[in-house]
Every structure is written in C-alpha cells, then in structure tokens.
PDB file of C-alpha atoms in Angstrom:
ATOM      1  CA  MET W 201     -32.045  36.402  18.372  1.00  0.00           C
ATOM      2  CA  SER W 202     -30.965  36.770  22.191  1.00  0.00           C
ATOM      3  CA  GLN W 203     -34.243  37.860  24.450  1.00  0.00           C
ATOM      4  CA  GLU W 204     -33.956  39.732  27.142  1.00  0.00           C
ATOM      5  CA  THR W 205     -36.945  40.568  30.116  1.00  0.00           C
ATOM      6  CA  ILE W 206     -36.511  44.443  30.709  1.00  0.00           C
ATOM      7  CA  ASN W 207     -38.398  46.287  33.108  1.00  0.00           C
ATOM      8  CA  ILE W 208     -39.933  49.986  31.669  1.00  0.00           C
ATOM      9  CA  GLU W 209     -42.134  52.280  33.867  1.00  0.00           C
ATOM     10  CA  ILE W 210     -44.829  54.521  32.471  1.00  0.00           C
ATOM     11  CA  ALA W 211     -47.292  56.347  34.008  1.00  0.00           C
ATOM     12  CA  GLY W 212     -45.719  55.155  37.543  1.00  0.00           C
ATOM     13  CA  ARG W 213     -46.759  51.577  36.894  1.00  0.00           C
ATOM     14  CA  SER W 214     -43.684  49.126  35.779  1.00  0.00           C
ATOM     15  CA  TYR W 215     -43.980  46.649  32.776  1.00  0.00           C
ATOM     16  CA  PRO W 216     -42.324  43.568  31.923  1.00  0.00           C
ATOM     17  CA  LEU W 217     -41.461  43.301  28.712  1.00  0.00           C
ATOM     18  CA  THR W 218     -39.242  40.164  26.833  1.00  0.00           C
ATOM     19  CA  VAL W 219     -37.624  42.044  23.726  1.00  0.00           C
ATOM     20  CA  SER W 220     -34.994  41.434  21.306  1.00  0.00           C
ATOM     21  CA  LEU W 221     -31.371  42.445  22.995  1.00  0.00           C
ATOM     22  CA  GLU W 222     -31.751  44.895  19.660  1.00  0.00           C
ATOM     23  CA  GLU W 223     -35.242  46.357  20.818  1.00  0.00           C
ATOM     24  CA  VAL W 224     -34.017  47.287  24.165  1.00  0.00           C
ATOM     25  CA  ASP W 225     -32.136  50.612  23.797  1.00  0.00           C
ATOM     26  CA  GLY W 226     -35.273  51.640  21.663  1.00  0.00           C
ATOM     27  CA  ILE W 227     -38.173  50.215  23.448  1.00  0.00           C
ATOM     28  CA  ILE W 228     -36.224  52.394  26.917  1.00  0.00           C
ATOM     29  CA  SER W 229     -35.816  55.179  25.435  1.00  0.00           C
ATOM     30  CA  ALA W 230     -39.668  55.590  23.836  1.00  0.00           C
ATOM     31  CA  ALA W 231     -40.651  54.827  27.179  1.00  0.00           C
ATOM     32  CA  GLU W 232     -38.822  57.523  28.490  1.00  0.00           C
ATOM     33  CA  GLU W 233     -40.428  59.778  25.804  1.00  0.00           C
ATOM     34  CA  ILE W 234     -43.676  58.364  26.594  1.00  0.00           C
ATOM     35  CA  ASP W 235     -43.284  59.276  30.598  1.00  0.00           C
ATOM     36  CA  ALA W 236     -41.888  62.756  29.035  1.00  0.00           C
ATOM     37  CA  MET W 237     -45.137  62.862  27.422  1.00  0.00           C
ATOM     38  CA  ILE W 238     -47.604  62.141  30.034  1.00  0.00           C
ATOM     39  CA  ALA W 239     -45.692  64.548  31.843  1.00  0.00           C
ATOM     40  CA  ASN W 240     -45.851  67.231  30.024  1.00  0.00           C
ATOM     41  CA  LEU W 241     -49.709  66.609  29.456  1.00  0.00           C
ATOM     42  CA  LYS W 242     -49.984  66.222  33.369  1.00  0.00           C
ATOM     43  CA  SER W 243     -48.401  69.835  33.600  1.00  0.00           C
ATOM     44  CA  GLN W 244     -50.338  71.374  31.022  1.00  0.00           C
ATOM     45  CA  PHE W 245     -53.319  70.673  31.834  1.00  0.00           C
ATOM     46  CA  ALA W 246     -55.563  69.191  34.640  1.00  0.00           C
ATOM     47  CA  VAL W 247     -55.523  65.816  33.840  1.00  0.00           C
ATOM     48  CA  GLN W 248     -55.303  63.089  36.392  1.00  0.00           C
ATOM     49  CA  ASP W 249     -56.276  59.986  35.149  1.00  0.00           C
ATOM     50  CA  ARG W 250     -53.585  58.230  33.889  1.00  0.00           C
ATOM     51  CA  ASN W 251     -56.319  56.709  31.012  1.00  0.00           C
ATOM     52  CA  ASP W 252     -56.891  59.804  29.316  1.00  0.00           C
ATOM     53  CA  LEU W 253     -53.161  60.208  29.993  1.00  0.00           C
ATOM     54  CA  LEU W 254     -52.483  56.877  28.237  1.00  0.00           C
ATOM     55  CA  ALA W 255     -55.285  58.199  25.015  1.00  0.00           C
ATOM     56  CA  MET W 256     -53.810  61.838  24.776  1.00  0.00           C
ATOM     57  CA  THR W 257     -50.280  60.687  24.485  1.00  0.00           C
ATOM     58  CA  ALA W 258     -51.150  57.459  22.076  1.00  0.00           C
ATOM     59  CA  LEU W 259     -52.965  60.934  19.740  1.00  0.00           C
ATOM     60  CA  GLN W 260     -49.986  62.373  19.726  1.00  0.00           C
ATOM     61  CA  LEU W 261     -47.646  59.519  18.894  1.00  0.00           C
ATOM     62  CA  SER W 262     -49.710  58.153  16.241  1.00  0.00           C
ATOM     63  CA  LEU W 263     -50.245  62.285  14.595  1.00  0.00           C
ATOM     64  CA  LYS W 264     -46.105  61.538  15.057  1.00  0.00           C
ATOM     65  CA  ILE W 265     -45.641  58.152  12.981  1.00  0.00           C
ATOM     66  CA  LYS W 266     -48.591  59.726  10.329  1.00  0.00           C
ATOM     67  CA  GLU W 267     -45.895  63.034   9.846  1.00  0.00           C
ATOM     68  CA  ILE W 268     -43.148  61.152   9.162  1.00  0.00           C
ATOM     69  CA  GLU W 269     -45.108  58.637   7.244  1.00  0.00           C
ATOM     70  CA  SER W 270     -46.632  61.520   5.185  1.00  0.00           C
ATOM     71  CA  SER W 271     -43.001  63.306   4.882  1.00  0.00           C
ATOM     72  CA  GLY W 272     -40.760  60.353   4.155  1.00  0.00           C
ATOM     73  CA  GLY W 273     -40.559  61.337  -0.146  1.00  0.00           C
ATOM     74  CA  ALA W 274     -40.773  64.983   0.720  1.00  0.00           C
ATOM     75  CA  GLN W 275     -36.702  65.375   1.085  1.00  0.00           C
ATOM     76  CA  THR W 276     -34.762  67.850  -1.333  1.00  0.00           C
ATOM     77  CA  LYS W 277     -31.835  66.796  -2.696  1.00  0.00           C
ATOM     78  CA  ALA W 278     -30.119  69.423  -0.312  1.00  0.00           C
ATOM     79  CA  GLN W 279     -31.304  66.829   2.698  1.00  0.00           C
ATOM     80  CA  SER W 280     -30.758  63.554   1.471  1.00  0.00           C
ATOM     81  CA  GLY W 281     -27.457  62.457   3.191  1.00  0.00           C
ATOM     82  CA  SER W 282     -27.626  62.382   6.699  1.00  0.00           C
ATOM     83  CA  SER W 283     -31.392  63.548   6.763  1.00  0.00           C
ATOM     84  CA  SER W 284     -32.398  60.599   5.311  1.00  0.00           C
ATOM     85  CA  GLU W 285     -30.292  58.710   8.171  1.00  0.00           C
ATOM     86  CA  ASN W 286     -32.369  60.382  10.538  1.00  0.00           C
ATOM     87  CA  LYS W 287     -35.538  60.047   8.943  1.00  0.00           C
ATOM     88  CA  GLU W 288     -35.072  55.822   8.985  1.00  0.00           C
ATOM     89  CA  GLU W 289     -33.738  56.365  12.744  1.00  0.00           C
ATOM     90  CA  GLU W 290     -37.317  58.327  12.808  1.00  0.00           C
ATOM     91  CA  ILE W 291     -39.127  55.695  11.157  1.00  0.00           C
ATOM     92  CA  LYS W 292     -37.814  52.802  13.251  1.00  0.00           C
ATOM     93  CA  LEU W 293     -38.305  54.828  16.535  1.00  0.00           C
ATOM     94  CA  ALA W 294     -41.987  55.316  14.954  1.00  0.00           C
ATOM     95  CA  ALA W 295     -42.022  51.706  14.499  1.00  0.00           C
ATOM     96  CA  SER W 296     -40.827  50.705  18.268  1.00  0.00           C
ATOM     97  CA  VAL W 297     -43.270  53.178  19.691  1.00  0.00           C
ATOM     98  CA  GLU W 298     -46.383  51.828  18.189  1.00  0.00           C
ATOM     99  CA  ASP W 299     -45.219  48.497  18.963  1.00  0.00           C
ATOM    100  CA  LEU W 300     -44.559  49.533  22.803  1.00  0.00           C
ATOM    101  CA  LEU W 301     -47.938  50.906  22.722  1.00  0.00           C
ATOM    102  CA  GLN W 302     -50.082  47.499  21.244  1.00  0.00           C
ATOM    103  CA  ARG W 303     -47.514  45.720  24.021  1.00  0.00           C
ATOM    104  CA  LEU W 304     -48.844  47.925  26.727  1.00  0.00           C
ATOM    105  CA  ASN W 305     -52.775  47.961  25.693  1.00  0.00           C
ATOM    106  CA  SER W 306     -52.052  43.874  25.913  1.00  0.00           C
ATOM    107  CA  ALA W 307     -50.814  44.160  29.080  1.00  0.00           C
ATOM    108  CA  MET W 308     -53.323  46.869  30.614  1.00  0.00           C
ATOM    109  CA  GLU W 309     -56.419  44.330  29.043  1.00  0.00           C
ATOM    110  CA  GLU W 310     -54.909  41.457  31.488  1.00  0.00           C
TER     111      GLU W 310
END
C-alpha cells in the first residue's frame, strides 16, 4: 500500500499527514468539510477561540456519525439501490473524519 504525505489546513493551521493513496481524496474532503464547519460556527457565534471551534466541530461530526450509524438499518425497499451506496459512502466519510479527528488531536498534543 503506497503512502503519500499531504498537508491539510484546518482553522488556519497546516497539518502534515502520511496517508495511503486511497485515503487522499477522502482526507482532503473531510478537512475541507471541517474547515467549512468551523467557518460556519465562527460566523454564527461570537466564538473566536480555535479550541472551542474545534471542540464544537468535533461534537457536530460525532453527532453526524451517530445519526448515520443509527439510521443504517432504517432504509425502505424503495430507497435500497443507490441509497445504500450513498449510505456506504457516508459511513466511509464518517470513518475518515473520525480518523482525521484522532490524528489532529494527536498532532495538537505534541
């Protein structure tokens, strides 16, 4: 499995990550989503502290993951075809986001 080092930017900070080639697009997409969520929180509320913004974003993402996990078996027959493919993609993205959050936490602790 080939590895690639990429730099992602979240909340104005750059984070170098070594990921498999298969993960690159998902990680970049997840980082962009996280950054957009942070920008949204920043514009909606008077919160400027990076740690507060990251914590609230992590909470929102965790809630999304829980929603996806709990709705995994709640599909109707009419939704099964492409919808099940969408659910699989959502679950993969959620797993990528969760992995990225863990890596970011590790990087911030160093």
